XYZ file of C-alpha atoms in Angstrom:
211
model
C -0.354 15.476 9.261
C -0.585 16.243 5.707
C -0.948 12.744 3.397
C -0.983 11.722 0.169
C -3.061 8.304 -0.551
C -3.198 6.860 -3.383
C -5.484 3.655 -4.342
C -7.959 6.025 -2.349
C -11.553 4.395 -4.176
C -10.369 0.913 -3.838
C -11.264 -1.609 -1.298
C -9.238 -0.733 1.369
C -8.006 2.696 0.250
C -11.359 4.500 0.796
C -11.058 3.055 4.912
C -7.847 4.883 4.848
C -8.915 7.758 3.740
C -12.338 7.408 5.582
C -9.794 7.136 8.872
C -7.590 9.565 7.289
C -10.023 12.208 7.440
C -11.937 11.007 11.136
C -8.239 11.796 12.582
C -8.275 15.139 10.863
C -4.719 14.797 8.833
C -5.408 16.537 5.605
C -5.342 14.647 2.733
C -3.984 14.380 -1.095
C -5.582 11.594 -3.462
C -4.653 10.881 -7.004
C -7.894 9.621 -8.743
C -8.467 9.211 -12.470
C -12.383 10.234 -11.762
C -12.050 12.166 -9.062
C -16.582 11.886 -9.240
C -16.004 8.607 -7.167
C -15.023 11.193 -4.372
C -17.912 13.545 -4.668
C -18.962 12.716 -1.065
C -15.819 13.560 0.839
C -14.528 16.572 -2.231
C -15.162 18.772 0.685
C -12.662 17.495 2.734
C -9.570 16.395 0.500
C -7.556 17.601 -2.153
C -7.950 15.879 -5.436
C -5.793 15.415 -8.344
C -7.117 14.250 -11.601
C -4.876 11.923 -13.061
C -2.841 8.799 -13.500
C -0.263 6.462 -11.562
C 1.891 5.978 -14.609
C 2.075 10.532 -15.597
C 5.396 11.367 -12.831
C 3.590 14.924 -13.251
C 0.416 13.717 -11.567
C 1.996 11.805 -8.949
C 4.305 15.064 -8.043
C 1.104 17.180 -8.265
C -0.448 14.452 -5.373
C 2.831 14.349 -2.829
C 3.501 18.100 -3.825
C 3.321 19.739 0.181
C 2.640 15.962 2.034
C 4.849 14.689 4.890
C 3.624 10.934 4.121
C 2.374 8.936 1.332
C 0.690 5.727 2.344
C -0.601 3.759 -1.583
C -2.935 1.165 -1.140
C -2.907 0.720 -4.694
C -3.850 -3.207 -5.802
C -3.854 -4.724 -9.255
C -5.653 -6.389 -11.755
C -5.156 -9.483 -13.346
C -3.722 -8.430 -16.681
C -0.617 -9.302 -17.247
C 0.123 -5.548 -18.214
C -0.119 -4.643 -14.918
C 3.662 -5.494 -13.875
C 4.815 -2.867 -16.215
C 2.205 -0.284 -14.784
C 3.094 -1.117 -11.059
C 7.375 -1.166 -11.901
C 6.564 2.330 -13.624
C 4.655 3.943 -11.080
C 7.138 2.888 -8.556
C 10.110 4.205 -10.381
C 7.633 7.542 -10.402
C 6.969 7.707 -7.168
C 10.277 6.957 -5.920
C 11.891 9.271 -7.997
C 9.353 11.991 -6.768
C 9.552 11.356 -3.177
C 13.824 11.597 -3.532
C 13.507 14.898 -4.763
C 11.221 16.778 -3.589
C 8.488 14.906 -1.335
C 8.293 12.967 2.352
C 10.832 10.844 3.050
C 7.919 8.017 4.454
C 6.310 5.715 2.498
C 3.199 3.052 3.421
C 3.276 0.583 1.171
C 0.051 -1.956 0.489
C 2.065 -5.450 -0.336
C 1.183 -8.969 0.030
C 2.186 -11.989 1.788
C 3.347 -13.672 -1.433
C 5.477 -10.956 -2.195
C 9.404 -11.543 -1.274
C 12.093 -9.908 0.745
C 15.751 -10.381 -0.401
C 17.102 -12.319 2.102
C 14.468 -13.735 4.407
C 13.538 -17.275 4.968
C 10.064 -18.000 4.660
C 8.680 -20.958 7.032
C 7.752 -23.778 4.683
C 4.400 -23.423 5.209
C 4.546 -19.567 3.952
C 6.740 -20.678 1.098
C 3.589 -23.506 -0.155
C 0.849 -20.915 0.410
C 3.620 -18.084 -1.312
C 3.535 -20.680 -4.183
C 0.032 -21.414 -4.563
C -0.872 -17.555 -4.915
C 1.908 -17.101 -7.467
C 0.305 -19.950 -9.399
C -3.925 -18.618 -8.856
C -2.796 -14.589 -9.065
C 0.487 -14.441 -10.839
C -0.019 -11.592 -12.320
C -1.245 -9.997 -9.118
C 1.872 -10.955 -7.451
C 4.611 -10.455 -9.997
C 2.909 -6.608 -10.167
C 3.124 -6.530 -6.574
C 6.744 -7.713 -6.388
C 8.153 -5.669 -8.841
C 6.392 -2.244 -7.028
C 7.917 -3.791 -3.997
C 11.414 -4.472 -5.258
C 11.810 -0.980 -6.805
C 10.905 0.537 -3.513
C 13.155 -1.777 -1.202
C 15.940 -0.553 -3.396
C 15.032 3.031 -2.585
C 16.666 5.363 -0.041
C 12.963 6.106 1.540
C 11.981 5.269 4.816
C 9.379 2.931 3.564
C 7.306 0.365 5.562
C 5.564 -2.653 3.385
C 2.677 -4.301 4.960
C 2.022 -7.886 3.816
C -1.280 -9.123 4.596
C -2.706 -12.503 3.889
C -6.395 -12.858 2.486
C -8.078 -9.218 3.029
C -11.794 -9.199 3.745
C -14.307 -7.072 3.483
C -15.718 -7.269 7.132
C -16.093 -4.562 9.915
C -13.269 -3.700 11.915
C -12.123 -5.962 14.741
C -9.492 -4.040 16.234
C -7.449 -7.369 16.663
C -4.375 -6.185 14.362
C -0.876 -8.732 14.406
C 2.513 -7.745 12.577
C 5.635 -9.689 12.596
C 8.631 -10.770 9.970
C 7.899 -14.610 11.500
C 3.966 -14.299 11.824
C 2.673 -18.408 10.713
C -0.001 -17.628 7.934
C -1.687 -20.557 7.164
C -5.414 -20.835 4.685
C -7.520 -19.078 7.484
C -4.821 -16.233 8.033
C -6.706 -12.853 7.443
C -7.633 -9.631 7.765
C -10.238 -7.115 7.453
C -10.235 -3.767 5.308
C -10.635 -1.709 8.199
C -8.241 -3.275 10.657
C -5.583 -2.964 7.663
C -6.195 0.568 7.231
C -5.730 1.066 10.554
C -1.816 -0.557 10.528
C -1.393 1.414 7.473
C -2.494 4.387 8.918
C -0.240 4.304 11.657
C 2.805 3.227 10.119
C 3.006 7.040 9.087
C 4.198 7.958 12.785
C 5.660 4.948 13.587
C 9.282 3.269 13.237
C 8.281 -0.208 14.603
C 8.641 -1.287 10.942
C 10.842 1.017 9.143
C 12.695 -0.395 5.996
C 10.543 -3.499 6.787
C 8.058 -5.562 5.017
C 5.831 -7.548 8.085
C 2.971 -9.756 7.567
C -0.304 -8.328 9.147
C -2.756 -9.883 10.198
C -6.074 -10.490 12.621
């Protein structure tokens, strides 16, 4: 399968693309220094540029028949405007000319119009808006643009990611309980993403995932 990934040096992005590679699909990344890549050049195509330029992110999806973004965001309260633009880019790319899937890396604080969190989910929701707000509120608005898409887009919404080895023990559901030891580990999370690209389970769904 031909993929475009984009968040491809970050924490989990580079075991997607590690896994993206091992299971032969050839592979698109946006980077802004594509030298972070120098290692696997060989075996990807690389676009030099930026999230927020609609040219670069048409350049990246240009020929793909999936786009999985693992893309995650700073602290800076700029980044909500960054993450609602590149949304409204990639959208607006994918409805014209690109794949009709979309993997989306969310979060387990981020909300779906019209679902009823347990109380528990809502507290723990509450306490990450309060210690990462502008983490989340990025993440939501990236998230709300895309629900109101026509894509067939799956959101994955994963608790506390770690950077451990894989465990192979992956969990998704709409009413998973998440409570403070809820996690999961980079690879294991690459893994869902990664196969959300073949498979409807989720479609036009946001699940929690976790170990």
């Amino acid at each position: 399968m031909r993929l475009a990934i984009f968040g491809a040096t970050g924490g989990i992005g580079r075991h997607v693309l590690a896994q993206a590679i091992a299971a032969g699909h050839e592979v698109a990344v946006l980077v802004r220094d594509p030298g972070k890549l120098t290692s696997v050049a060989a075996d990807v195509r690389v676009v030099s540029g930026d999230i927020t330029r609609r040219e670069d992110v048409a350049a990246a999806i240009s020929g793909c028949e999936a786009v999985i973004s693992a893309l995650g965001p700073t602290a800076d309260a700029g980044q909500v405007g960054v993450f609602r633009e590149w949304a409204h880019h990639l959208v607006a790319c994918m409805q014209a000319t690109g794949p009709p899937r979309l993997v989306l890396l969310s979060g387990a604080a981020v909300d779906v119009p019209g679902e009823r969190k347990a109380v528990s989910d809502r507290i723990a929701s509450m306490a990450v808006r309060l210690l990462a707000k502008h983490v989340v509120a990025a993440k939501q608005a990236e998230f709300d643009v895309v629900h109101g898409s026509l894509l067939d887009w799956i959101a994955a919404r994963p608790p506390r990611v770690v950077d451990g080895p894989a465990t192979g023990r992956i969990a998704a559901g709409l009413d998973l309980r998440l409570g403070p030891r809820s996690r999961i580990s980079q690879p294991d999370l690459a893994t869902f993403l990664l196969r959300q690209t073949t498979d409807d389970t989720w479609l036009r769904r946001a699940p929690f995932v976790t170990s």
